[in-house]
Coordinates of N, CA, C and O in Angstrom, one line a residue:
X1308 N 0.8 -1.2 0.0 CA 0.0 0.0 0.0 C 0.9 1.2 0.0 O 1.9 1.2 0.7
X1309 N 0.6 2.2 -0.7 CA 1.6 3.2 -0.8 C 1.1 3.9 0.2 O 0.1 3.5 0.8
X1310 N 1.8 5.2 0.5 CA 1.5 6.0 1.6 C 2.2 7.4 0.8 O 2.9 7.5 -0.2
X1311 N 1.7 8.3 1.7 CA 2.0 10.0 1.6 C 3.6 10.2 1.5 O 4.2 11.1 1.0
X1312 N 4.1 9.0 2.2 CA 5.9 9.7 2.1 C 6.3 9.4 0.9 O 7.0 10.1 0.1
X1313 N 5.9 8.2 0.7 CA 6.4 7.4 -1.0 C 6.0 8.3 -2.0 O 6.7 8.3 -3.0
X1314 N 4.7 9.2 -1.9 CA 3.9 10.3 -3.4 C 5.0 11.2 -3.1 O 5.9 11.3 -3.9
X1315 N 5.2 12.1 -1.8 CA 5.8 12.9 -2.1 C 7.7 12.3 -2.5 O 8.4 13.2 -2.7
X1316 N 8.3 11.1 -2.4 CA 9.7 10.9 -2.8 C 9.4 11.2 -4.3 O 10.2 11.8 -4.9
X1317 N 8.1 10.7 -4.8 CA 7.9 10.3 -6.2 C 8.1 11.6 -6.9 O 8.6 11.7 -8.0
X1318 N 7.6 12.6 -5.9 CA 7.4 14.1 -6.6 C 9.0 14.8 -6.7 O 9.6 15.2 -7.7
X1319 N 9.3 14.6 -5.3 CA 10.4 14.8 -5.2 C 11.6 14.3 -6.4 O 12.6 15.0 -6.8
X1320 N 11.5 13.3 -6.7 CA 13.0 12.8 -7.8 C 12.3 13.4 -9.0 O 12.7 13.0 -10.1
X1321 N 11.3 14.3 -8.8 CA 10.8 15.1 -11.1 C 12.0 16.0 -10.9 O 12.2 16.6 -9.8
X1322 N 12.9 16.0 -12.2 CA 13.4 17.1 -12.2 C 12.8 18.7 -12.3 O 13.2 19.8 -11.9
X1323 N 11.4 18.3 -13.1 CA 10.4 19.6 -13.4 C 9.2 19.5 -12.9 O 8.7 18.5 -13.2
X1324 N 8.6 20.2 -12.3 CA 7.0 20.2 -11.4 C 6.1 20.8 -12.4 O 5.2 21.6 -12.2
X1325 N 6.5 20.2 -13.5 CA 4.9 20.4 -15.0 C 4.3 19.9 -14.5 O 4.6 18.9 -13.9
X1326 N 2.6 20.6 -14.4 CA 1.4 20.0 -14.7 C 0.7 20.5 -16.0 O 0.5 21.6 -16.4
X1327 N 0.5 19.1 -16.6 CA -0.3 19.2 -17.9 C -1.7 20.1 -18.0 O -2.5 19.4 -17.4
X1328 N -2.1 20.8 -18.3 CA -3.5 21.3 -18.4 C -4.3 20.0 -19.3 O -4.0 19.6 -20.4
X1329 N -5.3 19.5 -18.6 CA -6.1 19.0 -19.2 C -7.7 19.5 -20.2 O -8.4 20.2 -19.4
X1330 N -8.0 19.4 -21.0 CA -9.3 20.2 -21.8 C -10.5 19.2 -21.8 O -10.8 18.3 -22.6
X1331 N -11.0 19.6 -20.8 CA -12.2 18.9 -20.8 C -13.6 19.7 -21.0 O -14.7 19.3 -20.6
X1332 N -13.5 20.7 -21.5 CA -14.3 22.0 -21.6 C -13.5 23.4 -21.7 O -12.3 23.4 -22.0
X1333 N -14.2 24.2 -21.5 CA -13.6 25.9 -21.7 C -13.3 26.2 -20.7 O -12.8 27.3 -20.7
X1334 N -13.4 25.8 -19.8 CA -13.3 26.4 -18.2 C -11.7 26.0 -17.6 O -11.4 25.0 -17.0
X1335 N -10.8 27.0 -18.0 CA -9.3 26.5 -17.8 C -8.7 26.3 -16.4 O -7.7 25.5 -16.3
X1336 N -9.4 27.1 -15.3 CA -9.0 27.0 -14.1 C -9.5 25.3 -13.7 O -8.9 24.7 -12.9
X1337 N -10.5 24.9 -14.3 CA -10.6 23.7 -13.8 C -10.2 22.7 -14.7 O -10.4 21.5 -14.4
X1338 N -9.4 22.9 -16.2 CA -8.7 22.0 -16.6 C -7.1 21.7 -16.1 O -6.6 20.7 -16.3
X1339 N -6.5 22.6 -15.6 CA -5.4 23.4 -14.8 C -6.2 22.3 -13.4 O -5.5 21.2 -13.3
X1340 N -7.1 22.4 -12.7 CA -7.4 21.9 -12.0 C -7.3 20.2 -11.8 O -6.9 19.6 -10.8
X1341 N -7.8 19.8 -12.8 CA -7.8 18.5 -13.5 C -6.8 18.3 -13.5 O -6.4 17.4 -12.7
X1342 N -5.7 18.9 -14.4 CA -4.4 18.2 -14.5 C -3.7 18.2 -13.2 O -2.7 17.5 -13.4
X1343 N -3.8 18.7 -12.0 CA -3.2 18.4 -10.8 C -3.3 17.6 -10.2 O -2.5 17.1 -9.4
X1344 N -5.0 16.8 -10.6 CA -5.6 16.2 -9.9 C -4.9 14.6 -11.0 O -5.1 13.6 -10.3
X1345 N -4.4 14.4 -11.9 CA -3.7 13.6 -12.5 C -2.0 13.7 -12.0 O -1.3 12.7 -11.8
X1346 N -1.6 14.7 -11.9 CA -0.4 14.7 -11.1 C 0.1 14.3 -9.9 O 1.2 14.0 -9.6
X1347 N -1.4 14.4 -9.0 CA -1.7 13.6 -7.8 C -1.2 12.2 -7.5 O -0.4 11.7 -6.7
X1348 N -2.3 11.5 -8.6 CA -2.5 10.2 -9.0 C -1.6 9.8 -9.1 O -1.3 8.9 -8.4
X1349 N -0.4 10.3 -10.2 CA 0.8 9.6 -10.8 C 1.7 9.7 -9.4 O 2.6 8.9 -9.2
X1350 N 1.4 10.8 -8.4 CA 2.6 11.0 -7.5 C 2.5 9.8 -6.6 O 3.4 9.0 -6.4
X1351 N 1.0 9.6 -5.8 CA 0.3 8.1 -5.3 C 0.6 6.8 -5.9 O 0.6 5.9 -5.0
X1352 N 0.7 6.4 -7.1 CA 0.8 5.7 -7.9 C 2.0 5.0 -8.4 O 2.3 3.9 -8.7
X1353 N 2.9 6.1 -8.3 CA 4.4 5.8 -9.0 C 4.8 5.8 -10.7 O 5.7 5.3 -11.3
X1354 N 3.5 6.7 -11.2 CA 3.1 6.7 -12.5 C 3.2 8.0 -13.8 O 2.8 8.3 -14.8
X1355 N 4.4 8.4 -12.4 CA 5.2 9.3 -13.6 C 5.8 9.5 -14.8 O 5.8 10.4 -15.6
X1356 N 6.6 8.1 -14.8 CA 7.6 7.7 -15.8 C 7.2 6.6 -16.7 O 8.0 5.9 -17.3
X1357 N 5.5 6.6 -16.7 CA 5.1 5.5 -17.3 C 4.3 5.8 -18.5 O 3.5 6.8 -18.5
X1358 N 4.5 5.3 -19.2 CA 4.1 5.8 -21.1 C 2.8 5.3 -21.0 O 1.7 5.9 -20.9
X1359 N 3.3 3.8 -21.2 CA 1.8 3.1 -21.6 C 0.7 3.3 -21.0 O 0.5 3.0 -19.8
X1360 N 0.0 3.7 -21.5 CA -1.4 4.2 -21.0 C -2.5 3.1 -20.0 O -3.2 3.5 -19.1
X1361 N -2.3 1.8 -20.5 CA -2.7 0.7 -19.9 C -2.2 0.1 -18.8 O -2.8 -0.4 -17.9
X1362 N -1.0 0.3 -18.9 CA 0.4 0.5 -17.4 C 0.0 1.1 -16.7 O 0.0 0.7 -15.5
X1363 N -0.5 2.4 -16.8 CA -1.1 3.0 -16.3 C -2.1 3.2 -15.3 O -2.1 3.7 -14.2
X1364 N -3.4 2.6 -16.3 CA -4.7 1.9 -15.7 C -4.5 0.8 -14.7 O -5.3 0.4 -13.8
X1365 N -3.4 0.5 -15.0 CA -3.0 -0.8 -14.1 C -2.9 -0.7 -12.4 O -3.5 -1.2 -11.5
X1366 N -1.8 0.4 -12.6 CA -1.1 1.3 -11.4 C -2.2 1.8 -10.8 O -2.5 1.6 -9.6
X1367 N -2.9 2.6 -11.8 CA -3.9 3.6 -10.8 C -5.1 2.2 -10.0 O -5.6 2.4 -8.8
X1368 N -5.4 1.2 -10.8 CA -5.9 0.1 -10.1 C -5.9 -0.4 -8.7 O -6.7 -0.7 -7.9
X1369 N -4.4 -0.6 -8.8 CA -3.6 -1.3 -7.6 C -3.5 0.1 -6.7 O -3.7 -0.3 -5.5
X1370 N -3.4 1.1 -6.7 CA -3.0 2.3 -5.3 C -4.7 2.8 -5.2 O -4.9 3.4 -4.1
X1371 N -5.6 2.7 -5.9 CA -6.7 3.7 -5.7 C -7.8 2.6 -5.7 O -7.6 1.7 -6.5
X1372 N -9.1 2.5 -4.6 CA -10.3 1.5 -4.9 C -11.2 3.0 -5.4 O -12.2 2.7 -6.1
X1373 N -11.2 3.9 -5.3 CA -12.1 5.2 -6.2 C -11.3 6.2 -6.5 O -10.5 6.8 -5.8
X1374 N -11.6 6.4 -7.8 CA -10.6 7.5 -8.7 C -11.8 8.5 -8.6 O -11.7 9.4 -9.4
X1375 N -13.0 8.7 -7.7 CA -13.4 10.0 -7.8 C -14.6 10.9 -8.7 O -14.3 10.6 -9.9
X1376 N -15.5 11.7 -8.7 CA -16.4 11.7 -9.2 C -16.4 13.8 -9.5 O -16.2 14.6 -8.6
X1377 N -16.6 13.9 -11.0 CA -16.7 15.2 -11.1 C -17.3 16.0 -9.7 O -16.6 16.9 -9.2
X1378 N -18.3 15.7 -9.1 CA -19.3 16.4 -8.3 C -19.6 16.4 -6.8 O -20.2 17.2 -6.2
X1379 N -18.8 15.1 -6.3 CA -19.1 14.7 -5.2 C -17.3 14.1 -4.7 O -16.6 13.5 -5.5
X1380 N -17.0 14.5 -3.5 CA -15.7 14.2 -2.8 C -16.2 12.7 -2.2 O -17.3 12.4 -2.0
X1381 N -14.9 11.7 -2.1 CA -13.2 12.5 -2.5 C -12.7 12.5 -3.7 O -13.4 11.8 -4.4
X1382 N -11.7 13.2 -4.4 CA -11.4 12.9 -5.7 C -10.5 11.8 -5.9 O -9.8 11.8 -6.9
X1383 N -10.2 10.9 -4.9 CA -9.3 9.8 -4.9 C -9.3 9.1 -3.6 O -9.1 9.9 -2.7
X1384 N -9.6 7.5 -3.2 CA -9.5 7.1 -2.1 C -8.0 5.9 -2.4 O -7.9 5.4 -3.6
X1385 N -7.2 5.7 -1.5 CA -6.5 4.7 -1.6 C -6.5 3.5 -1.6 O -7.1 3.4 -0.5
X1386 N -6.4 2.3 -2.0 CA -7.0 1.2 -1.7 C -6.3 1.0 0.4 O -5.1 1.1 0.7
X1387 N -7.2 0.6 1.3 CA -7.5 0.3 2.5 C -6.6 1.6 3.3 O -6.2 1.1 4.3
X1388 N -6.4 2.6 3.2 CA -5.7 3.8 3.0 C -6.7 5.4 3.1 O -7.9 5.6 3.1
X1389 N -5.9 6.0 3.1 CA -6.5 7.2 3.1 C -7.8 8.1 2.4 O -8.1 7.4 1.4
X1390 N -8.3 9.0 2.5 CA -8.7 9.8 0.9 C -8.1 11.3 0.2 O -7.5 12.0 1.0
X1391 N -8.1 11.6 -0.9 CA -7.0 12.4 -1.0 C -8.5 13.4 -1.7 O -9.3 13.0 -2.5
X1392 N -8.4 14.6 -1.0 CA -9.0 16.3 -1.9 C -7.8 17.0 -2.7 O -6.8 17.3 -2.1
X1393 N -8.0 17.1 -4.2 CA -7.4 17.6 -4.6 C -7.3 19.3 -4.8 O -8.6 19.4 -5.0
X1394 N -6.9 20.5 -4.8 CA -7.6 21.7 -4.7 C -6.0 22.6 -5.3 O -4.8 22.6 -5.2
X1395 N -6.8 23.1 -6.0 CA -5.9 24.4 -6.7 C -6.1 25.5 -6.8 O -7.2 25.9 -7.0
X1396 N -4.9 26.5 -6.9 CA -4.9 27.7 -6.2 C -4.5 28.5 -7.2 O -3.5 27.9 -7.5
X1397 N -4.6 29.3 -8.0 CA -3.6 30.4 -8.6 C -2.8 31.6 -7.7 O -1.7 32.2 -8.1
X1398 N -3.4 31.9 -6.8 CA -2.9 32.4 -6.1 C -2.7 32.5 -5.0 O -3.7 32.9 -4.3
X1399 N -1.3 32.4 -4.2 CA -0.9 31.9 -2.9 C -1.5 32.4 -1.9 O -1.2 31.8 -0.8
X1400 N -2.5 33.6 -1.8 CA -2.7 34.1 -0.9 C -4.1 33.9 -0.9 O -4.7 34.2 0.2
X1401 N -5.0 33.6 -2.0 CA -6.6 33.5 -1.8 C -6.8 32.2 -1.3 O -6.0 31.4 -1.2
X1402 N -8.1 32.2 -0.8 CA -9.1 31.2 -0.3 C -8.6 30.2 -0.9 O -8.0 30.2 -1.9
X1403 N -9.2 28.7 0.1 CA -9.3 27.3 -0.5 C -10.6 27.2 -0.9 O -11.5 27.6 -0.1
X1404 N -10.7 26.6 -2.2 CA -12.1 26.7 -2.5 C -12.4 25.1 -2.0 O -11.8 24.1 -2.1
X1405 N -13.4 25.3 -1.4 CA -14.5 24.1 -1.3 C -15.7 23.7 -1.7 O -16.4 22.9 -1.0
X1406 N -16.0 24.2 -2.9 CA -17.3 24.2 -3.7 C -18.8 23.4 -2.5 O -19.5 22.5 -2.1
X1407 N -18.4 24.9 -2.5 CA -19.9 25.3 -1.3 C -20.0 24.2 0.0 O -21.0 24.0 0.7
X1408 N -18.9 23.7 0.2 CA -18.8 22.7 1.3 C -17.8 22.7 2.1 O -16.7 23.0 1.6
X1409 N -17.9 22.6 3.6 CA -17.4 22.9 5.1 C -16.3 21.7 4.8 O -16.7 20.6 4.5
X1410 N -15.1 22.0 5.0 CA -13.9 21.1 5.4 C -14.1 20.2 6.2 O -15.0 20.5 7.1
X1411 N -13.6 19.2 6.2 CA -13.5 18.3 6.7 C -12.4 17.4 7.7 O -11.2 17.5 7.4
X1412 N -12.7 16.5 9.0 CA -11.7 16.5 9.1 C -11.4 14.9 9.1 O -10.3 14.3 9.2
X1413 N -12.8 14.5 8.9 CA -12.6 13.2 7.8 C -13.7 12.3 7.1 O -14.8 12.4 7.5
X1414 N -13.5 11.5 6.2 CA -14.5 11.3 5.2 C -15.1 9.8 6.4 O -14.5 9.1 7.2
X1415 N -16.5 9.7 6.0 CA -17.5 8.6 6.4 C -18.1 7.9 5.5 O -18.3 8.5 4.4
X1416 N -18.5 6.6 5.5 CA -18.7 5.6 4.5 C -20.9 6.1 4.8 O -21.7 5.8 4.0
X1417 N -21.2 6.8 5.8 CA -21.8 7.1 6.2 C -22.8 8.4 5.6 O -24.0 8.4 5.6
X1418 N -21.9 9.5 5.0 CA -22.2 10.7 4.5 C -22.9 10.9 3.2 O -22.5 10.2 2.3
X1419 N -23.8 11.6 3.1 CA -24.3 12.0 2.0 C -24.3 12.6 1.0 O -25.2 12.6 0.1
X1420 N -22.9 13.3 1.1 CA -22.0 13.6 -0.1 C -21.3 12.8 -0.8 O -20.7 13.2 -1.9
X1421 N -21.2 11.4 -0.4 CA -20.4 10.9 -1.4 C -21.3 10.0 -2.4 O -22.5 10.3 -2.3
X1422 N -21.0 9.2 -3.1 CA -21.7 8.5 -4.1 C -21.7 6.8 -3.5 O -21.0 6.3 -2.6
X1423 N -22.8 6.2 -4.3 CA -22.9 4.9 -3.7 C -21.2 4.1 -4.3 O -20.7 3.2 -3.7
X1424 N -20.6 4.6 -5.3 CA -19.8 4.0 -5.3 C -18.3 3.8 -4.6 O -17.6 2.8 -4.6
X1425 N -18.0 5.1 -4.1 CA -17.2 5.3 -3.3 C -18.0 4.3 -2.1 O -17.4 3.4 -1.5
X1426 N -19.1 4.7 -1.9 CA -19.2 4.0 -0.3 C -19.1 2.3 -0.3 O -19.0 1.6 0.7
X1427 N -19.2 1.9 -1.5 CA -19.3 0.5 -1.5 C -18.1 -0.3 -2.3 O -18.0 -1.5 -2.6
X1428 N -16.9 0.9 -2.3 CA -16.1 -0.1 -3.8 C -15.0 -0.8 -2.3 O -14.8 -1.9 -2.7
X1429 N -14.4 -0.7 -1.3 CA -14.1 -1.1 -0.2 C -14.7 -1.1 0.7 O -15.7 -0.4 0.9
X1430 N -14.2 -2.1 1.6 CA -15.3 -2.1 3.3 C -14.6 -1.0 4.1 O -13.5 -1.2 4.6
X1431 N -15.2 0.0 4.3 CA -14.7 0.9 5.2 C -16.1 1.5 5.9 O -17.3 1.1 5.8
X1432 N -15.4 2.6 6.7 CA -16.3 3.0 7.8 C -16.2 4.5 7.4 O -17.0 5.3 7.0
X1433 N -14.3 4.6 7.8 CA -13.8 5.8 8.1 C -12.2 6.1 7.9 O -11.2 5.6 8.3
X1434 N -12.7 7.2 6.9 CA -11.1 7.5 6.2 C -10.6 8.5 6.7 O -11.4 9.3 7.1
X1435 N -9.1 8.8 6.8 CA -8.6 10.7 6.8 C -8.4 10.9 5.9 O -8.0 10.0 5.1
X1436 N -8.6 12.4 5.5 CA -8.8 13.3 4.6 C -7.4 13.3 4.4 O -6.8 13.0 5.5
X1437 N -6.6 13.6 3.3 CA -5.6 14.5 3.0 C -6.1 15.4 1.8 O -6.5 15.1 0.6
X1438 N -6.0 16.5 2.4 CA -6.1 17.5 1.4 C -4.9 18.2 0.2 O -4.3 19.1 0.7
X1439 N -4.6 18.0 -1.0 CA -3.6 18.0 -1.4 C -3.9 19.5 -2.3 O -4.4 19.6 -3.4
X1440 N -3.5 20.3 -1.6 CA -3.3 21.7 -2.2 C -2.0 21.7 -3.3 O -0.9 21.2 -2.9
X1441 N -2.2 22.3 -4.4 CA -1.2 23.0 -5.2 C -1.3 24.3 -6.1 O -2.2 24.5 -6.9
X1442 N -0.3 25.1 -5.8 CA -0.4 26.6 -6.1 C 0.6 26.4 -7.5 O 1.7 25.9 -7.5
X1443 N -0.1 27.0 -8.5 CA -0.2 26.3 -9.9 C 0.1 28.2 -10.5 O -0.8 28.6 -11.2
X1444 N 0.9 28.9 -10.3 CA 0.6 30.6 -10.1 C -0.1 30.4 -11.9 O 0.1 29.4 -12.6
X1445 N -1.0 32.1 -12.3 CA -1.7 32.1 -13.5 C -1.0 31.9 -14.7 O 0.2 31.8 -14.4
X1446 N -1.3 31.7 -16.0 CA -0.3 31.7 -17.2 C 0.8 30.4 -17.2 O 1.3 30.0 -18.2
X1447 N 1.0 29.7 -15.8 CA 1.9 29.0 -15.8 C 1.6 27.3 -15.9 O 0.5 26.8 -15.8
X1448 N 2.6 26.7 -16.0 CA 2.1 24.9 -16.2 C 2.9 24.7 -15.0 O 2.9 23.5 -14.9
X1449 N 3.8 25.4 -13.9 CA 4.8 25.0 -13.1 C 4.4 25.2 -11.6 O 4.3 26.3 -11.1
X1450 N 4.1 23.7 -10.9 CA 3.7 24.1 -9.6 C 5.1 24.4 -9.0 O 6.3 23.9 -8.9
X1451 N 4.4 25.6 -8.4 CA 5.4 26.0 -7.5 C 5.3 25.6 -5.8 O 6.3 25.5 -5.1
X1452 N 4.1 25.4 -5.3 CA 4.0 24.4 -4.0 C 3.3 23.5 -4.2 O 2.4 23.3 -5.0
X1453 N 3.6 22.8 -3.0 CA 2.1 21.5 -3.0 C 2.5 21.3 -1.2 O 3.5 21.0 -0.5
X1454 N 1.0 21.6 -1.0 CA 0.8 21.1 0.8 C -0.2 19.7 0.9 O -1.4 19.6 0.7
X1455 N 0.8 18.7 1.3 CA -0.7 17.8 2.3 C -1.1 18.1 3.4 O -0.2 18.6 4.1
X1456 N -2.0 18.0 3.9 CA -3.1 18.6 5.0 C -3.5 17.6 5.1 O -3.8 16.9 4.1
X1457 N -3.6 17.2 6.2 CA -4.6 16.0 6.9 C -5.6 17.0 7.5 O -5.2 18.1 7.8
X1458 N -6.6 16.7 7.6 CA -8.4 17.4 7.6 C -8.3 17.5 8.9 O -8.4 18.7 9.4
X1459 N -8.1 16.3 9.7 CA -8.0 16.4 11.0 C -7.1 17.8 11.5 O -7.5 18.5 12.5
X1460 N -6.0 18.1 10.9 CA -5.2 19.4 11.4 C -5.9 20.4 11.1 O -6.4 21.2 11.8
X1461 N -6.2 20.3 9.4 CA -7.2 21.2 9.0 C -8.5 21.9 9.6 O -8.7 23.1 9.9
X1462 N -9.1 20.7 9.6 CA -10.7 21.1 9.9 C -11.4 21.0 11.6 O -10.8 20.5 12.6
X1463 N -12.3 21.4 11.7 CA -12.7 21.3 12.8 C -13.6 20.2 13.1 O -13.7 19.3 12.3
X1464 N -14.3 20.3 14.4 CA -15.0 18.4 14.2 C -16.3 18.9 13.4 O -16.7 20.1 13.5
X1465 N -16.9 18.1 12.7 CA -18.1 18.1 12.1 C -19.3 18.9 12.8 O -19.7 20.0 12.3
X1466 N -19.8 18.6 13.8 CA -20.6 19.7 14.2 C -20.6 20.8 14.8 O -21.4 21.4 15.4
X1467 N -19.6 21.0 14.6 CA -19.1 23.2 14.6 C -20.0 23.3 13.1 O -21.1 23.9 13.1
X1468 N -19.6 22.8 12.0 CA -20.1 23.1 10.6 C -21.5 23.1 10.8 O -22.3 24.0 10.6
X1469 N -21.8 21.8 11.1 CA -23.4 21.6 10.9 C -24.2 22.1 12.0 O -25.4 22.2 11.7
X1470 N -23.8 22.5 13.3 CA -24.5 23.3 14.2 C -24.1 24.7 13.5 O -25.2 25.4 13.3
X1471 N -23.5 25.1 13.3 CA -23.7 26.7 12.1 C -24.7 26.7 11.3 O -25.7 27.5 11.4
X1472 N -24.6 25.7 10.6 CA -25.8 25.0 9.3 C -26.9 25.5 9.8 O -27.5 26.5 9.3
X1473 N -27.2 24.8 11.0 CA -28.8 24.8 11.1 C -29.3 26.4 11.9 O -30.4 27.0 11.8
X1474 N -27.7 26.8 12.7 CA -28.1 28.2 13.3 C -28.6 29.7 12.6 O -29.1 30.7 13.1
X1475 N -27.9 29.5 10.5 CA -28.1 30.0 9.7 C -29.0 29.8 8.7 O -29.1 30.7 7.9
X1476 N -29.8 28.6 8.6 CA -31.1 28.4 8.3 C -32.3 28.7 9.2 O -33.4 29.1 8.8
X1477 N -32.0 28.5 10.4 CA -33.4 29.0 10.7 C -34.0 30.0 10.2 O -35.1 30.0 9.6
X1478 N -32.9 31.6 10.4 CA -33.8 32.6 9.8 C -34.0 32.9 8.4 O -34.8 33.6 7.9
X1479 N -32.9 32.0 7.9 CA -33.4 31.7 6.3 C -35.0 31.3 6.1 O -35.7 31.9 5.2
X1480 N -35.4 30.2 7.1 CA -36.5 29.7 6.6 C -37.8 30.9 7.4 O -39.0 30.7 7.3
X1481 N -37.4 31.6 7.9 CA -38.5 32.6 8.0 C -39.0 33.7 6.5 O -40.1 34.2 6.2
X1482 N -37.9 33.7 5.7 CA -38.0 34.4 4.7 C -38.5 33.2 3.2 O -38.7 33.9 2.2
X1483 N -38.5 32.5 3.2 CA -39.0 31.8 2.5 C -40.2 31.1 2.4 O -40.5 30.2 3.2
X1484 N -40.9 31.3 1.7 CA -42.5 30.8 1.4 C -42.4 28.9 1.9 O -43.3 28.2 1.8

């Protein structure tokens, strides 16, 4: 099972910190986003220096039981291992985006955010989060940092978030038909 020190040795021996922009649409900050999120993989994986595309598939097989869903977190679970958030920055000093969702300080086989297949492709309960930030500055293909964050350091316990939730809805729901 690979672990966090082995991705980052992997990262560590690139002579160059390219990330590819991927084109999956017009929206560049999230194909820039995309390709981090494959830079990830290959760093977990060991699948930097590997051509074959099906070598590939292989790798990403054997290190990941979910590679992740456009819409719903995590964007990568390890097999019996961690889960990995991938997140990108253009610039070092703005916000982490969490697309309208409270950090975490770790993922549940339990939660309603995730998809039936993440919750069912291993037997799990309960994973830690690592959060894998990289600051990608504009115009450029060259990361210039990358932080792991475990959620746990990160985030606070779940119901600080969700006791907010509900303290900020109520008077919402006074204004709503």
């Amino acid at each position: 099972m690979i672990n966090i020190l082995e991705a980052i040795a992997n990262i560590a021996n690139l002579p160059i910190l390219n990330v590819d922009e991927l084109t999956f649409g017009n929206n560049r900050v999230t194909n820039v986003g995309n390709g981090l999120e494959v830079f990830v993989k290959n760093a977990f994986s060991n699948n930097f220096e590997t051509l074959d595309e099906i070598e590939k598939i292989k790798n990403y097989s054997k290190a990941f039981s979910y590679q992740g869903s456009q819409t719903r977190p995590p964007d990568l679970m390890l097999n019996r291992g961690d889960s990995i958030e991938v997140k990108k920055t253009e610039n070092i000093s703005s916000e982490l985006q969490l697309n309208s969702s409270y950090p975490k300080a770790k993922l549940f086989s339990s939660s309603h955010l995730i998809n039936k297949h993440c919750r069912t492709c291993e037997d799990w309960e309960e994973k830690d989060i690592i959060y894998t930030i990289g600051h990608i500055p504009k115009n450029s293909k060259t990361l210039s940092s990358l932080w792991f964050i475990y959620g746990s350091i990160y985030a606070a316990d779940e119901n600080i978030y969700t006791d907010l939730k509900i303290q900020l809805q109520k008077p919402l729901k006074t204004f709503l038909p």
